[in-house]
PDB file of C-alpha atoms in Angstrom:
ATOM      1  CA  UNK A   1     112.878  59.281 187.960  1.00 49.00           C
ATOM      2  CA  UNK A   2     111.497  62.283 185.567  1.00 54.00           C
ATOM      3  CA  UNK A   3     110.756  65.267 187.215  1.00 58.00           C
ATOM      4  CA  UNK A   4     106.727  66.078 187.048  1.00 60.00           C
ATOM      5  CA  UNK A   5     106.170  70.065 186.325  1.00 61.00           C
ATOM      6  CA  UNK A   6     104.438  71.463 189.207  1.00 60.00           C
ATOM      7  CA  UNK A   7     100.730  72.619 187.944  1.00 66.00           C
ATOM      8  CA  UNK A   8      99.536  73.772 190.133  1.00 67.00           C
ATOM      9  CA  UNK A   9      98.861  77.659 189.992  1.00 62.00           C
ATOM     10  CA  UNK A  10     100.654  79.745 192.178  1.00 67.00           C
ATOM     11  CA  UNK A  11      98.026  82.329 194.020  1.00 62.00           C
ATOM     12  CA  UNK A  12     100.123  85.320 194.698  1.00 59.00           C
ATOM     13  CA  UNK A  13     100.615  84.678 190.817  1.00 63.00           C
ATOM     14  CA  UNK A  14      96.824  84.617 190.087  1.00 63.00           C
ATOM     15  CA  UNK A  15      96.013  87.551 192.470  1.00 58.00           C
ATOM     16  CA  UNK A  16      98.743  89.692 190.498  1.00 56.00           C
ATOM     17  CA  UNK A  17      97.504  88.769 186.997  1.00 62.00           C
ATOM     18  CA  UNK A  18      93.925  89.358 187.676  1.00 57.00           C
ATOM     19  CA  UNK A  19      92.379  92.864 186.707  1.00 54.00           C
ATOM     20  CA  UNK A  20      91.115  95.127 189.308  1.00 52.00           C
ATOM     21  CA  UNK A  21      87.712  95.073 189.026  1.00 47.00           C
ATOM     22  CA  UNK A  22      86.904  91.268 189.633  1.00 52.00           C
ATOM     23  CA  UNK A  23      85.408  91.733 193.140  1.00 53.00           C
ATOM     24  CA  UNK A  24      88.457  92.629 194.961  1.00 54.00           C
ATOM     25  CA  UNK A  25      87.897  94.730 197.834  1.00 58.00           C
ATOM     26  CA  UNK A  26      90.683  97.381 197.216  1.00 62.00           C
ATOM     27  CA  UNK A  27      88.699  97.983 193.140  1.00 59.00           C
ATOM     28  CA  UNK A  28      85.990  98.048 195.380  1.00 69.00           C
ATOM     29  CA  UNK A  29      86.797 100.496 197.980  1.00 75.00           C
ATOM     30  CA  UNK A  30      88.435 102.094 194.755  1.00 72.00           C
ATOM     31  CA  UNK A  31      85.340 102.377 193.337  1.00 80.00           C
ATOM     32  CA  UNK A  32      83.336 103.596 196.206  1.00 88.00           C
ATOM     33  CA  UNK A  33      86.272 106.544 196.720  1.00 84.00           C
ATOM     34  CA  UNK A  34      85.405 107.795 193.432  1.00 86.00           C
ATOM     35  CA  UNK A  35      81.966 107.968 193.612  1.00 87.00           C
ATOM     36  CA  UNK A  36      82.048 109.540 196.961  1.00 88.00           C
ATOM     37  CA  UNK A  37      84.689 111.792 195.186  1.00 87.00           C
ATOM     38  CA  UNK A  38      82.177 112.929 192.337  1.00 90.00           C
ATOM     39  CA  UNK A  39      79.094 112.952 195.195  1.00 90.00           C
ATOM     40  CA  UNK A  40      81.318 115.399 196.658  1.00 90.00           C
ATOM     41  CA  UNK A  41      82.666 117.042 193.772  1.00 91.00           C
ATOM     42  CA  UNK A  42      78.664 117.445 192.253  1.00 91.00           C
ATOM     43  CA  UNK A  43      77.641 118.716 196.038  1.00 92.00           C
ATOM     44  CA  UNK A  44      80.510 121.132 196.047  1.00 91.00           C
ATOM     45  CA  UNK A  45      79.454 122.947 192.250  1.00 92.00           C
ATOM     46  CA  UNK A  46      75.942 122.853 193.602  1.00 92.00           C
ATOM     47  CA  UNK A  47      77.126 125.164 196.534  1.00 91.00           C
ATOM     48  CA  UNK A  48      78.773 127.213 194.529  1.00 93.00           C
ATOM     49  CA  UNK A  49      76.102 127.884 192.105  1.00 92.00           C
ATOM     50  CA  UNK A  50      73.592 128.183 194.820  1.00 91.00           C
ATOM     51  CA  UNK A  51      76.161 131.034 196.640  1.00 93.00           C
ATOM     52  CA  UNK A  52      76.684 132.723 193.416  1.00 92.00           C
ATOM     53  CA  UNK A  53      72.682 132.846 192.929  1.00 92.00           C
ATOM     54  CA  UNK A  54      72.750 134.632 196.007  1.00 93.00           C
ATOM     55  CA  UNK A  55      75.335 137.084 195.547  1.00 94.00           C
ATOM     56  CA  UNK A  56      73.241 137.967 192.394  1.00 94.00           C
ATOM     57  CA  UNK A  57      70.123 138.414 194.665  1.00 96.00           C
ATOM     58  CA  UNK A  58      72.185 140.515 197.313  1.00 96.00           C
ATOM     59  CA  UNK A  59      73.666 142.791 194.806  1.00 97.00           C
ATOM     60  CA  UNK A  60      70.393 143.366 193.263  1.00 97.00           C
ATOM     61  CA  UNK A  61      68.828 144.077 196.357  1.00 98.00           C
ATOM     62  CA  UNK A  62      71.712 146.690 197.254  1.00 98.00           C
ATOM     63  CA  UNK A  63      71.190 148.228 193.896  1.00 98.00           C
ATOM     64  CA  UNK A  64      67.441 148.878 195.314  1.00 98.00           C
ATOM     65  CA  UNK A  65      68.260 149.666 197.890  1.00 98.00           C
ATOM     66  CA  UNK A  66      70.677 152.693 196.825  1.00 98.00           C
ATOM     67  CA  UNK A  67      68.223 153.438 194.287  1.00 98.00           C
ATOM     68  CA  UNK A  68      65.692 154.094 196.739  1.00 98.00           C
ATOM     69  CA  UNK A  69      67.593 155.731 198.833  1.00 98.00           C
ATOM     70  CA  UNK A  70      68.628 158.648 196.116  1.00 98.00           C
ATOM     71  CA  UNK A  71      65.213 158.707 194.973  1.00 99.00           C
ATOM     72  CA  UNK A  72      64.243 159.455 198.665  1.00 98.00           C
ATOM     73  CA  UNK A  73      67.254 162.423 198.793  1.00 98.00           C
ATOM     74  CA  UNK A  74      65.823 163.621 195.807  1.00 98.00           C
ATOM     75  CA  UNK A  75      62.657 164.021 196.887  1.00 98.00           C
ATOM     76  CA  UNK A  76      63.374 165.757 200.570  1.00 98.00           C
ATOM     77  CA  UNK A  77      64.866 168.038 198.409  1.00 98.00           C
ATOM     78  CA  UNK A  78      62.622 168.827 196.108  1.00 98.00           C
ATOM     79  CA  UNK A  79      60.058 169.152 198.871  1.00 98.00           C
ATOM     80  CA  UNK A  80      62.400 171.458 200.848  1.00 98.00           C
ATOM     81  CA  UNK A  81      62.664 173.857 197.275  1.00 97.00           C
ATOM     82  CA  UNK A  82      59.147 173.865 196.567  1.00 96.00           C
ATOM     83  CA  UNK A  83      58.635 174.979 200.521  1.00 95.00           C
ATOM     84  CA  UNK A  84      60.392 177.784 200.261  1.00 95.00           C
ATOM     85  CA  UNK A  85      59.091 178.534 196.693  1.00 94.00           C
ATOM     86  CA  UNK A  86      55.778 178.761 198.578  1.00 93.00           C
ATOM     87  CA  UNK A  87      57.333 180.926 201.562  1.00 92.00           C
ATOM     88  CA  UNK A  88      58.148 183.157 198.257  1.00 89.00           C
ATOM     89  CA  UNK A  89      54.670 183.359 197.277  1.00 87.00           C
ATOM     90  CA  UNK A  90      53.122 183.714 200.493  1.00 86.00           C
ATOM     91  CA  UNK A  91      55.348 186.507 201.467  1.00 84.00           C
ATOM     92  CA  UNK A  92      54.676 188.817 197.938  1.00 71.00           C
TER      93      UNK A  92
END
């Protein structure tokens, strides 16, 4: 009797040799990682872009705000000189 070749394909053979992205659920769930991954990764530089634009704003506002306050030391003193400039004049 002759042997007869077995044709028949063999499905851990098929499953091996077919590529990834055919519908499997691991390519899939491969798939869906990375996106999540660059969701993430896109949230993430938005945070830090948003936290940097606010460091900006705070150190302006600190800049103001120690402008301001030399301006007002400036002008107590001035005030205080031309007081006693007057005390001067009054006094003559």
């Amino acid at each position: 009797m002759a042997e007869q070749e077995n044709t028949t394909p063999d499905p851990l053979e098929e499953a091996f040799n077919a590529p990834a992205a055919e519908g499997h659920p691991e390519a899939e769930s491969a798939e869906t990682a990375e996106d999540a991954a660059e969701a993430v990764e896109a949230e993430l530089q938005e945070d830090i872009a948003a936290e940097s634009a606010d460091a900006a704003l705070a150190a302006e506002r600190l800049d103001s705000l120690l402008r301001l306050q030399a301006e007002f030391t400036n002008f107590k003193n001035r005030t205080a000189r031309e007081k006693e400039q007057l005390r001067g004049f009054v006094t003559s």
